[in-house]
Tab-separated table of N, CA and C in Angstrom:
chain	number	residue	atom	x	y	z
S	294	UNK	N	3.134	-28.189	-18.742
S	294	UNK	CA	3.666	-29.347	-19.424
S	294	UNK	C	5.177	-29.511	-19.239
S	295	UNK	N	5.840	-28.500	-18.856
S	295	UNK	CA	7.605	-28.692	-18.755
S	295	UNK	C	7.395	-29.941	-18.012
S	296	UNK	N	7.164	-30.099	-16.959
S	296	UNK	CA	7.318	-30.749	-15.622
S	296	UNK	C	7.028	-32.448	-16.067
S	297	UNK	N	6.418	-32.517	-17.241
S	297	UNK	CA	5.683	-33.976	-18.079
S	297	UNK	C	6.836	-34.489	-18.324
S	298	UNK	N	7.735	-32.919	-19.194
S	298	UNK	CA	8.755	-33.161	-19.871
S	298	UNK	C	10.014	-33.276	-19.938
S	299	UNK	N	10.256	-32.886	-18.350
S	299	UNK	CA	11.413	-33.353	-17.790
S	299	UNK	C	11.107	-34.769	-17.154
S	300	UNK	N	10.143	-35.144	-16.679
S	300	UNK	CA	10.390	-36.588	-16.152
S	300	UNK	C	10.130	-37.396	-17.167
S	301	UNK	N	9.606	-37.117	-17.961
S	301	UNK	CA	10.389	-38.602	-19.305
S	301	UNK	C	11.980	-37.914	-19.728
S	302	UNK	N	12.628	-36.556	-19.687
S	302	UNK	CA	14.008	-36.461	-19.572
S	302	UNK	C	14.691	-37.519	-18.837
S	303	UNK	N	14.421	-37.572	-17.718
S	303	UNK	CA	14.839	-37.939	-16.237
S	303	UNK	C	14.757	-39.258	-16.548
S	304	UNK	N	13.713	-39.907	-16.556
S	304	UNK	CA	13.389	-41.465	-17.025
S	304	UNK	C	14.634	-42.182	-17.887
S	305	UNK	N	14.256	-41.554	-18.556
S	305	UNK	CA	15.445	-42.157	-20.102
S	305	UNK	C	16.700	-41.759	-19.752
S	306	UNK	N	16.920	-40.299	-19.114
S	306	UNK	CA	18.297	-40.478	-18.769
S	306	UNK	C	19.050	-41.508	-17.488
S	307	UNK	N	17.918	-41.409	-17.052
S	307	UNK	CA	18.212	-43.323	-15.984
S	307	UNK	C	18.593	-44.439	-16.287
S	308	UNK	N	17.682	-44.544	-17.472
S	308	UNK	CA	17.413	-45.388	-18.580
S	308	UNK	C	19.010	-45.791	-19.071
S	309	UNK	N	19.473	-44.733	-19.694
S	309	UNK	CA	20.645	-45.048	-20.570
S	309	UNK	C	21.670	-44.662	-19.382
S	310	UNK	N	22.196	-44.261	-18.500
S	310	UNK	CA	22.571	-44.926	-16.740
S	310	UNK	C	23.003	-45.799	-16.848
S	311	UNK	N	22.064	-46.593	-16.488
S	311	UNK	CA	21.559	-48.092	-15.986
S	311	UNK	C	22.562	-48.854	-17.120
S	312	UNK	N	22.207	-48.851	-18.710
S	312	UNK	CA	22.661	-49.465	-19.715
S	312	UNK	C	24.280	-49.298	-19.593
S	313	UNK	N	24.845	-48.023	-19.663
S	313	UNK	CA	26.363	-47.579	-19.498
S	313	UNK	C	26.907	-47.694	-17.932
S	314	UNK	N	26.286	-47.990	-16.900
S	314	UNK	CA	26.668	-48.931	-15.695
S	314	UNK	C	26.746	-50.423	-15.793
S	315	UNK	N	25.837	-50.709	-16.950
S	315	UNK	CA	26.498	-52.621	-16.979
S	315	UNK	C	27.477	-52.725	-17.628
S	316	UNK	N	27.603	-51.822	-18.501
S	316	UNK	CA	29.190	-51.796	-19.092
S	316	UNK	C	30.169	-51.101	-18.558
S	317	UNK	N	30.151	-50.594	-17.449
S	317	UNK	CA	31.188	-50.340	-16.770
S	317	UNK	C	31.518	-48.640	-16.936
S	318	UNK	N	30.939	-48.049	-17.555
S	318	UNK	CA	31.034	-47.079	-18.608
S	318	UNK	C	30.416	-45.923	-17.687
S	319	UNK	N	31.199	-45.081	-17.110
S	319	UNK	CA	30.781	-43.690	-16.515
S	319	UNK	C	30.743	-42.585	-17.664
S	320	UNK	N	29.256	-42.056	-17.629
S	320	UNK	CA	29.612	-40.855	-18.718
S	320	UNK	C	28.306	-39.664	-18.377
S	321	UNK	N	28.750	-38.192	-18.870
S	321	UNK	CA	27.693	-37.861	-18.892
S	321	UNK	C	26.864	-37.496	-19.952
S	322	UNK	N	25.715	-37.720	-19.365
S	322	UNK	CA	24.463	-38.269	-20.414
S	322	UNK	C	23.862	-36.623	-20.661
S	323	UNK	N	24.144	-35.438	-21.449
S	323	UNK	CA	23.225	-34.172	-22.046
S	323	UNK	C	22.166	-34.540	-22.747
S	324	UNK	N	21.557	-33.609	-22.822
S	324	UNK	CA	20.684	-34.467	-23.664
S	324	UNK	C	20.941	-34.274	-25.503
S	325	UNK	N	21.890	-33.387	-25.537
S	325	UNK	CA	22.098	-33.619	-26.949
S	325	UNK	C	23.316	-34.226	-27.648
S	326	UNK	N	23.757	-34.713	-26.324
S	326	UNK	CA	25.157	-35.890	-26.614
S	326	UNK	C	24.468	-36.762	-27.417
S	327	UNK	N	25.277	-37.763	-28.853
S	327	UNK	CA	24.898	-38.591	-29.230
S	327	UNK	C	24.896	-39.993	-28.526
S	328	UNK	N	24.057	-40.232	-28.220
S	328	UNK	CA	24.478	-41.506	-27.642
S	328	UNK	C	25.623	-42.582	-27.689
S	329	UNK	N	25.915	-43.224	-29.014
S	329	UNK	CA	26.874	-43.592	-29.324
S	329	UNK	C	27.927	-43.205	-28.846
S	330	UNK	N	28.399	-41.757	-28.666
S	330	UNK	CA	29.367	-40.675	-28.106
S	330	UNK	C	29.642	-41.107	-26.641
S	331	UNK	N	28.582	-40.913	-26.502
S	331	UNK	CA	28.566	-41.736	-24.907
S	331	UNK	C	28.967	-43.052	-24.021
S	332	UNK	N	28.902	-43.879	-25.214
S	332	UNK	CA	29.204	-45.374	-24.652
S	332	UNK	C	28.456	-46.439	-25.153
S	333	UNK	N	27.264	-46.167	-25.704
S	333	UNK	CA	26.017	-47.018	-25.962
S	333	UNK	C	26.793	-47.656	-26.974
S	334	UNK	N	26.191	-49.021	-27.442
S	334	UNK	CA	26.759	-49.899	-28.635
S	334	UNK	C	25.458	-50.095	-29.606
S	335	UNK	N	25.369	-50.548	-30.987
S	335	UNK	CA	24.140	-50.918	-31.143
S	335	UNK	C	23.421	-52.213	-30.327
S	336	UNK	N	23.963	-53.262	-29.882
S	336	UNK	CA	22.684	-53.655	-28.624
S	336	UNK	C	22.602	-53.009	-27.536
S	337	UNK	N	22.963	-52.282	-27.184
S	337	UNK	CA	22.867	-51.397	-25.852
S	337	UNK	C	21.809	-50.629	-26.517
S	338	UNK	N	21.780	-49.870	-28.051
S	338	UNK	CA	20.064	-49.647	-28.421
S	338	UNK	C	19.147	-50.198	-28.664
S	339	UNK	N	19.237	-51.450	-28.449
S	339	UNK	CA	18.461	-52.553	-28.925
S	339	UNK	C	17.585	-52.501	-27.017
S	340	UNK	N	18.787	-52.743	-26.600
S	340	UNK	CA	18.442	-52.923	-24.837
S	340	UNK	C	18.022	-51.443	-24.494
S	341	UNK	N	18.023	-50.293	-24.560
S	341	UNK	CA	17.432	-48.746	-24.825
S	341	UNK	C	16.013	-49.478	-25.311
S	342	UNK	N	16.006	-49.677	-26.236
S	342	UNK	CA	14.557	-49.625	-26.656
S	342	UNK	C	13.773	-50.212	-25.795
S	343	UNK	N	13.539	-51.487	-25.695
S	343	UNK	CA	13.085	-52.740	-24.689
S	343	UNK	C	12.599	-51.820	-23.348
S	344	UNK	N	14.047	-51.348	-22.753
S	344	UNK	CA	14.011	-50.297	-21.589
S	344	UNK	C	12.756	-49.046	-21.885
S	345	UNK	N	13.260	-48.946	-22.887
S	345	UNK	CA	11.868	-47.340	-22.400
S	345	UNK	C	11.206	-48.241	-23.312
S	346	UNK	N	10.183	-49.030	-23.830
S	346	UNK	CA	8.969	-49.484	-24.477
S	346	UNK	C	8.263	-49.845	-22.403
S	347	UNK	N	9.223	-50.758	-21.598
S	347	UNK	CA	8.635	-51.009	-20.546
S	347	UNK	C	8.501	-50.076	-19.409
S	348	UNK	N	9.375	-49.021	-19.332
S	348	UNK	CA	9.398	-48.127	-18.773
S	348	UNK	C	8.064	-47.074	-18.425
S	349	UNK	N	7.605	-46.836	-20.120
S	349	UNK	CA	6.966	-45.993	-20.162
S	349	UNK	C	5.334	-46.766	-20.867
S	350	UNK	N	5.552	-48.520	-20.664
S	350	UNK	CA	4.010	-48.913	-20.857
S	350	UNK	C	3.833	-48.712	-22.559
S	351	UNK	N	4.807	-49.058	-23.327
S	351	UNK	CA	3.534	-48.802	-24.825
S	351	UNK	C	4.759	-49.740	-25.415
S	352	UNK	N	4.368	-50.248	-27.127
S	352	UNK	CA	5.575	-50.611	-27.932
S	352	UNK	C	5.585	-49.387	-29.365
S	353	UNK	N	6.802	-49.133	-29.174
S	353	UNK	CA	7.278	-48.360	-30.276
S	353	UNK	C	7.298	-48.497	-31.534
S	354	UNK	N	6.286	-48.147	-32.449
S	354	UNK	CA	5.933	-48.750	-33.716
S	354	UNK	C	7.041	-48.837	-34.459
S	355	UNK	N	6.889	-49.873	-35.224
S	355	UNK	CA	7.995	-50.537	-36.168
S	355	UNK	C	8.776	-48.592	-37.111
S	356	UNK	N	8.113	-47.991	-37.674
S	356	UNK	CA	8.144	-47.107	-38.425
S	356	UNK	C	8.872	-46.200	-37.840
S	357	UNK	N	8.932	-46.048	-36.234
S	357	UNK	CA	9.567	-45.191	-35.482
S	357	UNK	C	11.336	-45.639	-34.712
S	358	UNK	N	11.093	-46.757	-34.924
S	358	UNK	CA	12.662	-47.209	-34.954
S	358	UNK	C	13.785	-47.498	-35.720
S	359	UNK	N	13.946	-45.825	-35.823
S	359	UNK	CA	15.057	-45.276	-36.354
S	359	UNK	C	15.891	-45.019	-35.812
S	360	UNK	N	17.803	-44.536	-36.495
S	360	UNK	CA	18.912	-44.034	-35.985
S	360	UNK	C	18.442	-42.474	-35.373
S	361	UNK	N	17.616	-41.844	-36.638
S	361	UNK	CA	17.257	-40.497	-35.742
S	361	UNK	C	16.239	-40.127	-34.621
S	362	UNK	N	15.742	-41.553	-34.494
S	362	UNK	CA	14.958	-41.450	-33.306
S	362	UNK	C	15.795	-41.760	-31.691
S	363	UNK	N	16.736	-42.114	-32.048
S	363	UNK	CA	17.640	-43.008	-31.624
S	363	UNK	C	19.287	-42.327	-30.941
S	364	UNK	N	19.230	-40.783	-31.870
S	364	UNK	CA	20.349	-40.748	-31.297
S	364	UNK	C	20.833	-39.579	-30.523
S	365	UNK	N	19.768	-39.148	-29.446
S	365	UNK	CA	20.293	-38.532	-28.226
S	365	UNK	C	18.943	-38.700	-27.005
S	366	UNK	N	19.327	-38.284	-25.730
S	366	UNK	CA	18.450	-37.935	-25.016
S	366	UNK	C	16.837	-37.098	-25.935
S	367	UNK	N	17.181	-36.073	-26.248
S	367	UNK	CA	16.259	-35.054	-26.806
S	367	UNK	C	15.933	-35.603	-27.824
S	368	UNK	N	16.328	-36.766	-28.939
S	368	UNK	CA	15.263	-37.025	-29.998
S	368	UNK	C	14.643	-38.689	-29.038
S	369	UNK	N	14.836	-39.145	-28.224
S	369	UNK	CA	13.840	-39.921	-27.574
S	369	UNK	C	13.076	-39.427	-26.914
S	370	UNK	N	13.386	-38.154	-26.213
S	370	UNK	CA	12.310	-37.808	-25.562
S	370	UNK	C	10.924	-37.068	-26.496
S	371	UNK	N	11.122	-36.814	-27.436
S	371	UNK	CA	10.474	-36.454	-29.007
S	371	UNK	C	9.732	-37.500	-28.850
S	372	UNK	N	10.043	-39.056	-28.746
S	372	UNK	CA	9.824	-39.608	-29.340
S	372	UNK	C	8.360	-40.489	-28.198
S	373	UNK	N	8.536	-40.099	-27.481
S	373	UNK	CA	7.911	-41.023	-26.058
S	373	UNK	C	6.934	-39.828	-25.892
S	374	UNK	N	7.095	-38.752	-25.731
S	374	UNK	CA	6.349	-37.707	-25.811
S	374	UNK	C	5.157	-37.703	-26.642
S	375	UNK	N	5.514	-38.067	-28.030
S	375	UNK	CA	4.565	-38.663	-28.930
S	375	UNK	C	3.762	-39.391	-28.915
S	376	UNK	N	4.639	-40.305	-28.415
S	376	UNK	CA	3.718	-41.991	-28.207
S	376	UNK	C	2.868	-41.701	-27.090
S	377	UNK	N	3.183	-41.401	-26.249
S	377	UNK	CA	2.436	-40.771	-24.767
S	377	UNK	C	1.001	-39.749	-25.088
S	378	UNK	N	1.601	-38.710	-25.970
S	378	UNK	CA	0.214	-37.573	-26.014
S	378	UNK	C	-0.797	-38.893	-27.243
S	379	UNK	N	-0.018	-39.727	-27.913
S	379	UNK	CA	-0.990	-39.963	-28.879
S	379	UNK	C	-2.020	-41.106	-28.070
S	380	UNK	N	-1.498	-41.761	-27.136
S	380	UNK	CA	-2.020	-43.109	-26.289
S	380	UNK	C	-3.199	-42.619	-25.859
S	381	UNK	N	-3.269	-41.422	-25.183
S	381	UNK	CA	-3.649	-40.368	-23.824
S	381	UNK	C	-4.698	-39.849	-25.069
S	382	UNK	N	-4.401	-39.155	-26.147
S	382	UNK	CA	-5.670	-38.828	-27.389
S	382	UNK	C	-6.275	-39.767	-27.513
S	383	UNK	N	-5.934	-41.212	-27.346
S	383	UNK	CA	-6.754	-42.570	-28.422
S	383	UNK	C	-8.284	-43.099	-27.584
């Protein structure tokens, strides 16, 4: 399972890339940097979300969009991980 769990790492850290390259914004992305720390704005999490809901094929239930879901590499990848094993159970 590592190997699951680095490429949704990898994904999302593209992910939020991509977002801090339209803003001009070079940074590096750990995974336990806060995002915010990084460059992100709150619509840049708004545009994060959107990004990995299409990325990874599912929508992120209302209940799960939170600040602590929200604020590093490692609690999204928590979070897609979830949504993923629970899709894959249903």
């Amino acid at each position: 399972m590592p190997s699951f769990d680095v490429d949704v790492s990898r994904r999302i850290v593209a992910l939020v890339r991509d977002i801090l390259a339209q803003n001009s914004t070079a940074a590096d992305v750990a995974a336990d940097a806060k995002l915010v720390d990084v460059g992100l704005t709150s619509m840049d999490m708004v545009n994060l979300m959107l990004a990995i809901e299409a990325e990874f094929d599912f929508t992120i239930p209302q209940e799960l969009i939170t600040p602590e879901n929200f604020q590093s590499i490692a609690t999204l990848e928590r979070l897609v991980s979830g949504q993923l094993a629970a899709a894959k159970a249903a």
